PDB file of C-alpha atoms in Angstrom:
ATOM      1  CA  MET A1011      -0.014   0.008   0.036  1.00 48.00           C
ATOM      2  CA  PRO A1012       2.744   2.538   0.765  1.00 52.00           C
ATOM      3  CA  ALA A1013       4.309   1.865  -2.532  1.00 52.00           C
ATOM      4  CA  ILE A1014       1.061   2.603  -4.336  1.00 52.00           C
ATOM      5  CA  VAL A1015       0.536   5.930  -2.354  1.00 44.00           C
ATOM      6  CA  LEU A1016       4.096   7.003  -3.233  1.00 45.00           C
ATOM      7  CA  ALA A1017       3.649   6.173  -6.872  1.00 48.00           C
ATOM      8  CA  ARG A1018       0.516   8.134  -7.016  1.00 53.00           C
ATOM      9  CA  PHE A1019       2.217  11.062  -5.226  1.00 46.00           C
ATOM     10  CA  CYS A1020       4.996  11.016  -7.840  1.00 49.00           C
ATOM     11  CA  TYR A1021       2.403  11.128 -10.623  1.00 48.00           C
ATOM     12  CA  LEU A1022       0.690  14.103  -9.041  1.00 48.00           C
ATOM     13  CA  LEU A1023       4.070  15.893  -8.523  1.00 47.00           C
ATOM     14  CA  ALA A1024       4.911  15.341 -12.287  1.00 49.00           C
ATOM     15  CA  ASP A1025       1.531  16.881 -13.204  1.00 52.00           C
ATOM     16  CA  LEU A1026       2.070  19.902 -10.932  1.00 48.00           C
ATOM     17  CA  ARG A1027       5.696  20.461 -11.904  1.00 49.00           C
ATOM     18  CA  PRO A1028       5.020  22.821 -14.765  1.00 48.00           C
ATOM     19  CA  LEU A1029       2.696  24.880 -12.425  1.00 47.00           C
ATOM     20  CA  ILE A1030       5.428  25.048  -9.771  1.00 44.00           C
ATOM     21  CA  LEU A1031       8.087  26.125 -12.362  1.00 47.00           C
ATOM     22  CA  ASP A1032       5.853  28.815 -13.756  1.00 54.00           C
ATOM     23  CA  LYS A1033       5.780  30.405 -10.309  1.00 70.00           C
ATOM     24  CA  VAL A1034       9.534  30.703  -9.963  1.00 84.00           C
ATOM     25  CA  VAL A1035      10.473  34.401  -9.917  1.00 92.00           C
ATOM     26  CA  HIS A1036      14.055  35.533 -10.693  1.00 96.00           C
ATOM     27  CA  ASP A1037      15.668  38.642  -9.408  1.00 98.00           C
ATOM     28  CA  ILE A1038      17.130  41.404 -11.543  1.00 99.00           C
ATOM     29  CA  LEU A1039      19.299  43.890  -9.664  1.00 99.00           C
ATOM     30  CA  VAL A1040      18.562  47.546  -9.941  1.00 99.00           C
ATOM     31  CA  LEU A1041      21.642  49.224  -8.424  1.00 99.00           C
ATOM     32  CA  TYR A1042      21.797  52.987  -8.137  1.00 99.00           C
ATOM     33  CA  TYR A1043      23.200  55.987  -6.395  1.00 98.00           C
ATOM     34  CA  SER A1044      21.070  59.054  -6.044  1.00 96.00           C
ATOM     35  CA  GLN A1045      21.722  62.394  -4.249  1.00 92.00           C
ATOM     36  CA  HIS A1046      18.718  64.450  -5.109  1.00 93.00           C
ATOM     37  CA  GLY A1047      16.217  61.788  -5.973  1.00 94.00           C
ATOM     38  CA  ALA A1048      16.072  61.766  -9.753  1.00 96.00           C
ATOM     39  CA  THR A1049      18.258  58.694 -10.342  1.00 98.00           C
ATOM     40  CA  ALA A1050      16.254  56.953  -7.545  1.00 98.00           C
ATOM     41  CA  GLU A1051      12.990  57.670  -9.382  1.00 98.00           C
ATOM     42  CA  LEU A1052      14.464  56.306 -12.586  1.00 98.00           C
ATOM     43  CA  ALA A1053      15.489  53.182 -10.725  1.00 99.00           C
ATOM     44  CA  ARG A1054      11.923  52.733  -9.428  1.00 98.00           C
ATOM     45  CA  LEU A1055      10.459  53.063 -12.913  1.00 99.00           C
ATOM     46  CA  ILE A1056      12.981  50.652 -14.348  1.00 99.00           C
ATOM     47  CA  ALA A1057      11.972  48.224 -11.549  1.00 99.00           C
ATOM     48  CA  ARG A1058       8.322  48.554 -12.578  1.00 99.00           C
ATOM     49  CA  GLY A1059       9.262  47.790 -16.124  1.00 99.00           C
ATOM     50  CA  ILE A1060      11.158  44.652 -14.885  1.00 99.00           C
ATOM     51  CA  GLU A1061       8.134  43.396 -12.832  1.00 98.00           C
ATOM     52  CA  SER A1062       5.811  43.926 -15.871  1.00 98.00           C
ATOM     53  CA  VAL A1063       7.511  40.683 -17.258  1.00 98.00           C
ATOM     54  CA  PRO A1064       6.144  37.517 -15.723  1.00 96.00           C
ATOM     55  CA  GLY A1065       8.828  35.588 -13.889  1.00 96.00           C
ATOM     56  CA  CYS A1066      10.971  38.570 -13.013  1.00 97.00           C
ATOM     57  CA  GLN A1067      11.137  40.813  -9.945  1.00 98.00           C
ATOM     58  CA  ALA A1068      13.409  43.777  -9.290  1.00 99.00           C
ATOM     59  CA  ARG A1069      15.808  43.868  -6.348  1.00 98.00           C
ATOM     60  CA  LEU A1070      16.346  47.622  -5.652  1.00 98.00           C
ATOM     61  CA  ARG A1071      19.680  48.393  -3.940  1.00 98.00           C
ATOM     62  CA  THR A1072      21.825  51.394  -3.445  1.00 98.00           C
ATOM     63  CA  VAL A1073      25.400  52.300  -2.236  1.00 97.00           C
ATOM     64  CA  PRO A1074      26.605  54.396   0.731  1.00 95.00           C
ATOM     65  CA  LYS A1075      27.852  57.912   0.197  1.00 92.00           C
ATOM     66  CA  VAL A1076      31.589  58.464   0.202  1.00 87.00           C
ATOM     67  CA  SER A1077      33.348  61.366   1.840  1.00 70.00           C
ATOM     68  CA  THR A1078      36.729  63.060   1.582  1.00 64.00           C
ATOM     69  CA  VAL A1079      36.644  63.331   5.372  1.00 66.00           C
ATOM     70  CA  CYS A1080      38.200  60.121   6.606  1.00 61.00           C
ATOM     71  CA  GLU A1081      36.375  60.149   9.943  1.00 56.00           C
ATOM     72  CA  ALA A1082      32.981  60.358   8.387  1.00 54.00           C
ATOM     73  CA  SER A1083      31.062  57.047   7.855  1.00 57.00           C
ATOM     74  CA  GLU A1084      27.601  56.018   6.858  1.00 60.00           C
ATOM     75  CA  ALA A1085      25.235  53.882   8.895  1.00 62.00           C
ATOM     76  CA  ALA A1086      25.184  50.122   8.120  1.00 64.00           C
ATOM     77  CA  ILE A1087      21.529  50.505   7.234  1.00 66.00           C
ATOM     78  CA  PRO A1088      20.243  53.495   5.272  1.00 69.00           C
ATOM     79  CA  ALA A1089      17.817  55.792   7.035  1.00 65.00           C
ATOM     80  CA  ASN A1090      15.446  55.602   4.142  1.00 69.00           C
ATOM     81  CA  GLY A1091      15.179  54.161   0.532  1.00 74.00           C
ATOM     82  CA  ALA A1092      16.511  50.931  -0.719  1.00 92.00           C
ATOM     83  CA  PRO A1093      18.903  48.776   1.306  1.00 95.00           C
ATOM     84  CA  TYR A1094      22.698  48.880   0.603  1.00 96.00           C
ATOM     85  CA  VAL A1095      23.911  46.423  -2.028  1.00 97.00           C
ATOM     86  CA  GLU A1096      25.777  43.309  -0.971  1.00 97.00           C
ATOM     87  CA  LYS A1097      28.266  41.361  -3.136  1.00 96.00           C
ATOM     88  CA  SER A1098      25.874  38.358  -2.970  1.00 97.00           C
ATOM     89  CA  ASP A1099      23.333  40.396  -4.900  1.00 98.00           C
ATOM     90  CA  LEU A1100      25.464  40.339  -7.948  1.00 98.00           C
ATOM     91  CA  ALA A1101      25.660  36.560  -7.973  1.00 97.00           C
ATOM     92  CA  GLU A1102      22.066  35.992  -7.249  1.00 97.00           C
ATOM     93  CA  CYS A1103      20.635  38.251  -9.992  1.00 98.00           C
ATOM     94  CA  ILE A1104      20.048  37.241 -13.721  1.00 98.00           C
ATOM     95  CA  GLY A1105      20.468  40.823 -14.863  1.00 98.00           C
ATOM     96  CA  LEU A1106      21.746  44.236 -13.700  1.00 99.00           C
ATOM     97  CA  ALA A1107      20.477  47.860 -14.181  1.00 99.00           C
ATOM     98  CA  LEU A1108      23.285  50.279 -13.077  1.00 99.00           C
ATOM     99  CA  GLY A1109      22.396  53.917 -12.385  1.00 99.00           C
ATOM    100  CA  SER A1110      24.264  57.003 -11.251  1.00 98.00           C
ATOM    101  CA  PRO A1111      24.018  60.815 -11.539  1.00 97.00           C
ATOM    102  CA  THR A1112      26.529  62.516 -13.807  1.00 97.00           C
ATOM    103  CA  ARG A1113      29.693  63.786 -12.124  1.00 95.00           C
ATOM    104  CA  PHE A1114      31.890  65.678 -14.620  1.00 95.00           C
ATOM    105  CA  GLY A1115      30.880  63.260 -17.333  1.00 96.00           C
ATOM    106  CA  ASN A1116      31.367  60.183 -15.148  1.00 97.00           C
ATOM    107  CA  MET A1117      29.666  58.121 -12.587  1.00 98.00           C
ATOM    108  CA  ALA A1118      29.519  59.348  -8.963  1.00 97.00           C
ATOM    109  CA  ALA A1119      32.403  58.459  -6.665  1.00 96.00           C
ATOM    110  CA  ALA A1120      30.083  56.299  -4.464  1.00 97.00           C
ATOM    111  CA  MET A1121      29.170  54.023  -7.341  1.00 98.00           C
ATOM    112  CA  LYS A1122      32.759  53.744  -8.578  1.00 97.00           C
ATOM    113  CA  TYR A1123      33.871  52.897  -5.119  1.00 97.00           C
ATOM    114  CA  PHE A1124      31.550  49.904  -5.014  1.00 98.00           C
ATOM    115  CA  ILE A1125      32.414  48.747  -8.497  1.00 98.00           C
ATOM    116  CA  ASP A1126      36.127  48.877  -7.807  1.00 97.00           C
ATOM    117  CA  SER A1127      35.581  46.538  -4.901  1.00 97.00           C
ATOM    118  CA  THR A1128      34.054  43.748  -7.101  1.00 98.00           C
ATOM    119  CA  SER A1129      37.305  42.062  -8.154  1.00 97.00           C
ATOM    120  CA  GLY A1130      36.314  38.950  -6.335  1.00 98.00           C
ATOM    121  CA  GLU A1131      33.089  38.700  -8.283  1.00 98.00           C
ATOM    122  CA  TRP A1132      34.899  39.518 -11.486  1.00 98.00           C
ATOM    123  CA  MET A1133      37.369  36.572 -10.841  1.00 98.00           C
ATOM    124  CA  ALA A1134      34.472  34.254  -9.996  1.00 98.00           C
ATOM    125  CA  GLY A1135      32.580  35.221 -13.174  1.00 98.00           C
ATOM    126  CA  ALA A1136      29.490  36.261 -11.094  1.00 98.00           C
ATOM    127  CA  LEU A1137      28.113  38.351 -13.834  1.00 98.00           C
ATOM    128  CA  VAL A1138      29.369  36.688 -17.018  1.00 98.00           C
ATOM    129  CA  GLY A1139      26.725  36.056 -19.669  1.00 97.00           C
ATOM    130  CA  LYS A1140      24.109  38.209 -17.807  1.00 98.00           C
ATOM    131  CA  PRO A1141      22.457  41.246 -19.493  1.00 99.00           C
ATOM    132  CA  GLY A1142      23.040  44.656 -18.116  1.00 99.00           C
ATOM    133  CA  CYS A1143      21.886  48.213 -18.806  1.00 99.00           C
ATOM    134  CA  VAL A1144      22.767  51.748 -17.463  1.00 99.00           C
ATOM    135  CA  PHE A1145      20.854  54.926 -16.594  1.00 99.00           C
ATOM    136  CA  THR A1146      21.740  58.482 -15.418  1.00 98.00           C
ATOM    137  CA  SER A1147      20.573  62.048 -14.527  1.00 98.00           C
ATOM    138  CA  SER A1148      22.173  65.339 -14.926  1.00 96.00           C
ATOM    139  CA  ALA A1149      21.367  68.995 -14.193  1.00 93.00           C
ATOM    140  CA  SER A1150      21.729  70.171 -17.847  1.00 92.00           C
ATOM    141  CA  LEU A1151      20.931  68.705 -21.321  1.00 88.00           C
ATOM    142  CA  HIS A1152      24.591  68.771 -22.106  1.00 89.00           C
ATOM    143  CA  GLY A1153      25.963  67.805 -18.697  1.00 91.00           C
ATOM    144  CA  GLY A1154      27.795  64.631 -19.804  1.00 95.00           C
ATOM    145  CA  GLN A1155      24.948  62.065 -19.832  1.00 97.00           C
ATOM    146  CA  GLU A1156      26.278  60.007 -22.730  1.00 97.00           C
ATOM    147  CA  SER A1157      29.809  59.811 -21.464  1.00 98.00           C
ATOM    148  CA  THR A1158      28.496  58.894 -18.097  1.00 98.00           C
ATOM    149  CA  LEU A1159      26.467  56.047 -19.665  1.00 98.00           C
ATOM    150  CA  LEU A1160      29.423  54.752 -21.783  1.00 98.00           C
ATOM    151  CA  THR A1161      31.741  54.807 -18.841  1.00 97.00           C
ATOM    152  CA  MET A1162      29.337  52.841 -16.687  1.00 98.00           C
ATOM    153  CA  MET A1163      29.225  50.263 -19.464  1.00 99.00           C
ATOM    154  CA  LEU A1164      32.906  49.600 -19.278  1.00 98.00           C
ATOM    155  CA  PRO A1165      33.140  47.701 -15.934  1.00 98.00           C
ATOM    156  CA  LEU A1166      30.024  45.656 -17.009  1.00 99.00           C
ATOM    157  CA  LEU A1167      31.896  44.584 -20.177  1.00 99.00           C
ATOM    158  CA  HIS A1168      34.844  43.668 -17.983  1.00 98.00           C
ATOM    159  CA  HIS A1169      32.484  41.614 -15.829  1.00 99.00           C
ATOM    160  CA  GLY A1170      31.493  39.726 -19.123  1.00 98.00           C
ATOM    161  CA  MET A1171      27.985  41.258 -19.205  1.00 98.00           C
ATOM    162  CA  LEU A1172      25.858  41.726 -22.411  1.00 98.00           C
ATOM    163  CA  ILE A1173      24.726  45.419 -22.711  1.00 99.00           C
ATOM    164  CA  VAL A1174      21.085  46.016 -23.395  1.00 98.00           C
ATOM    165  CA  GLY A1175      20.505  49.389 -24.996  1.00 96.00           C
ATOM    166  CA  LEU A1176      17.378  51.391 -25.812  1.00 97.00           C
ATOM    167  CA  PRO A1177      16.513  51.349 -29.447  1.00 97.00           C
ATOM    168  CA  TYR A1178      14.617  53.795 -31.609  1.00 97.00           C
ATOM    169  CA  SER A1179      11.813  51.271 -31.825  1.00 97.00           C
ATOM    170  CA  GLU A1180      10.708  52.958 -28.605  1.00 97.00           C
ATOM    171  CA  PRO A1181       8.960  56.068 -30.158  1.00 96.00           C
ATOM    172  CA  GLN A1182       9.581  58.245 -27.023  1.00 97.00           C
ATOM    173  CA  LEU A1183      13.384  58.128 -27.865  1.00 96.00           C
ATOM    174  CA  ALA A1184      12.810  60.281 -31.012  1.00 95.00           C
ATOM    175  CA  ALA A1185      10.145  62.491 -29.333  1.00 94.00           C
ATOM    176  CA  THR A1186      11.948  63.412 -26.086  1.00 94.00           C
ATOM    177  CA  GLN A1187      13.081  66.958 -25.618  1.00 93.00           C
ATOM    178  CA  SER A1188      15.004  66.247 -22.452  1.00 93.00           C
ATOM    179  CA  GLY A1189      16.484  62.873 -21.377  1.00 93.00           C
ATOM    180  CA  GLY A1190      16.768  59.596 -23.169  1.00 94.00           C
ATOM    181  CA  THR A1191      19.512  58.107 -25.316  1.00 96.00           C
ATOM    182  CA  PRO A1192      20.145  54.781 -27.140  1.00 97.00           C
ATOM    183  CA  TYR A1193      22.777  54.032 -24.609  1.00 98.00           C
ATOM    184  CA  GLY A1194      20.296  54.082 -21.690  1.00 98.00           C
ATOM    185  CA  VAL A1195      17.487  56.180 -20.260  1.00 98.00           C
ATOM    186  CA  SER A1196      18.388  59.492 -18.646  1.00 98.00           C
ATOM    187  CA  HIS A1197      16.839  62.573 -17.086  1.00 97.00           C
ATOM    188  CA  VAL A1198      17.534  66.348 -17.180  1.00 96.00           C
ATOM    189  CA  ALA A1199      16.832  67.427 -13.610  1.00 93.00           C
ATOM    190  CA  GLY A1200      17.571  71.226 -14.082  1.00 90.00           C
ATOM    191  CA  VAL A1201      19.991  73.366 -12.260  1.00 88.00           C
ATOM    192  CA  GLN A1202      18.023  73.214  -8.971  1.00 87.00           C
ATOM    193  CA  ASN A1203      17.478  69.399  -9.553  1.00 86.00           C
ATOM    194  CA  LYS A1204      13.770  69.924  -9.124  1.00 87.00           C
ATOM    195  CA  ARG A1205      12.447  69.227 -12.613  1.00 93.00           C
ATOM    196  CA  PRO A1206      10.066  66.233 -12.635  1.00 95.00           C
ATOM    197  CA  LEU A1207      10.619  63.333 -15.066  1.00 97.00           C
ATOM    198  CA  SER A1208       8.946  64.025 -18.432  1.00 96.00           C
ATOM    199  CA  GLN A1209       6.442  61.659 -19.806  1.00 97.00           C
ATOM    200  CA  GLU A1210       8.988  60.400 -22.365  1.00 97.00           C
ATOM    201  CA  GLU A1211      11.591  59.837 -19.725  1.00 97.00           C
ATOM    202  CA  ARG A1212       9.137  57.819 -17.665  1.00 98.00           C
ATOM    203  CA  GLN A1213       8.022  55.672 -20.601  1.00 98.00           C
ATOM    204  CA  LEU A1214      11.646  55.074 -21.619  1.00 98.00           C
ATOM    205  CA  ALA A1215      12.490  53.946 -18.086  1.00 98.00           C
ATOM    206  CA  LEU A1216       9.677  51.502 -17.996  1.00 99.00           C
ATOM    207  CA  ALA A1217      10.651  50.225 -21.438  1.00 98.00           C
ATOM    208  CA  GLN A1218      14.332  49.793 -20.497  1.00 99.00           C
ATOM    209  CA  GLY A1219      13.309  47.652 -17.511  1.00 99.00           C
ATOM    210  CA  LYS A1220      11.047  45.492 -19.551  1.00 99.00           C
ATOM    211  CA  ARG A1221      13.776  44.960 -22.238  1.00 98.00           C
ATOM    212  CA  LEU A1222      16.332  43.972 -19.586  1.00 99.00           C
ATOM    213  CA  ALA A1223      13.935  41.439 -17.985  1.00 98.00           C
ATOM    214  CA  GLU A1224      12.897  39.925 -21.443  1.00 98.00           C
ATOM    215  CA  ALA A1225      16.651  39.680 -22.312  1.00 98.00           C
ATOM    216  CA  ALA A1226      17.502  38.052 -19.094  1.00 98.00           C
ATOM    217  CA  LEU A1227      14.807  35.359 -19.583  1.00 97.00           C
ATOM    218  CA  ARG A1228      15.880  34.685 -23.143  1.00 96.00           C
ATOM    219  CA  LEU A1229      19.543  34.323 -22.094  1.00 94.00           C
ATOM    220  CA  HIS A1230      18.757  32.091 -19.182  1.00 86.00           C
ATOM    221  CA  PRO A1231      15.676  29.999 -20.495  1.00 70.00           C
ATOM    222  CA  ALA A1232      16.626  27.020 -18.185  1.00 59.00           C
ATOM    223  CA  LEU A1233      16.280  29.023 -14.990  1.00 54.00           C
TER     224      LEU A1233
END
C-alpha cells in the first residue's frame, strides 16, 4: 500500500511540476546611487518595467555615500530608501541595471567605489553572460549624460555582461526633448535638481526595465 501511495504522489507531482516552475520568480538587480532623488526615481520606474515581465522581480539596492573626510562614515542600514547592496546580490541576479547621476561626465564616486571593490566577483565570473543596462541623470541637457552612460558600461563589459541598449523602436526616444539616449534612459533634472521626469523619460525607463527582463529570460531559459 505505501508503494502505491508513493507512486500516486509522484504522478501528481509530475503533473504539478510545470505549474510550480511557472511560479518561480528571478531577481534582476537595480543598483543605483542618487543624491537628489532623480536617479532613484528612474530606478523605481525601471523596476516597474522589470516586474511587468512575468517571472521577474526587481531587487532595488543602493550604495553608501563616500566622503573626503576620513572620519565620516555611513550607517550600516540607510535611514530611508533601498537597502545597501551586498556582493551576493551580484551573484544571485540574472541581470543588472546600473544607475548614477553624472559627475563631470562620469559616474559618481560612491558607485565607482563599490564597482572597484568587485574584483572577487569578477574573478568568480558572477556576472558573466548576464544582461546589463545603465541609466543616469544630470542637471543640464549637455551635462555629460552620454559619457557617463558609456563609462558605466565599461566595468560591466569587463565583468562579461551583455549590454542592453534602448533602441529607436521606442517612439519616445525620437520624441523626447530632455533625457533619453540609445545608450540608456536619462533625465535632465535642471540646475536646482527639481524638474520632474517628463512623460517620455518615464516611458523610456519602463521600456528599459522591460527590455532588460525579457533579455534576461531569453539568455537564461533554463532558469
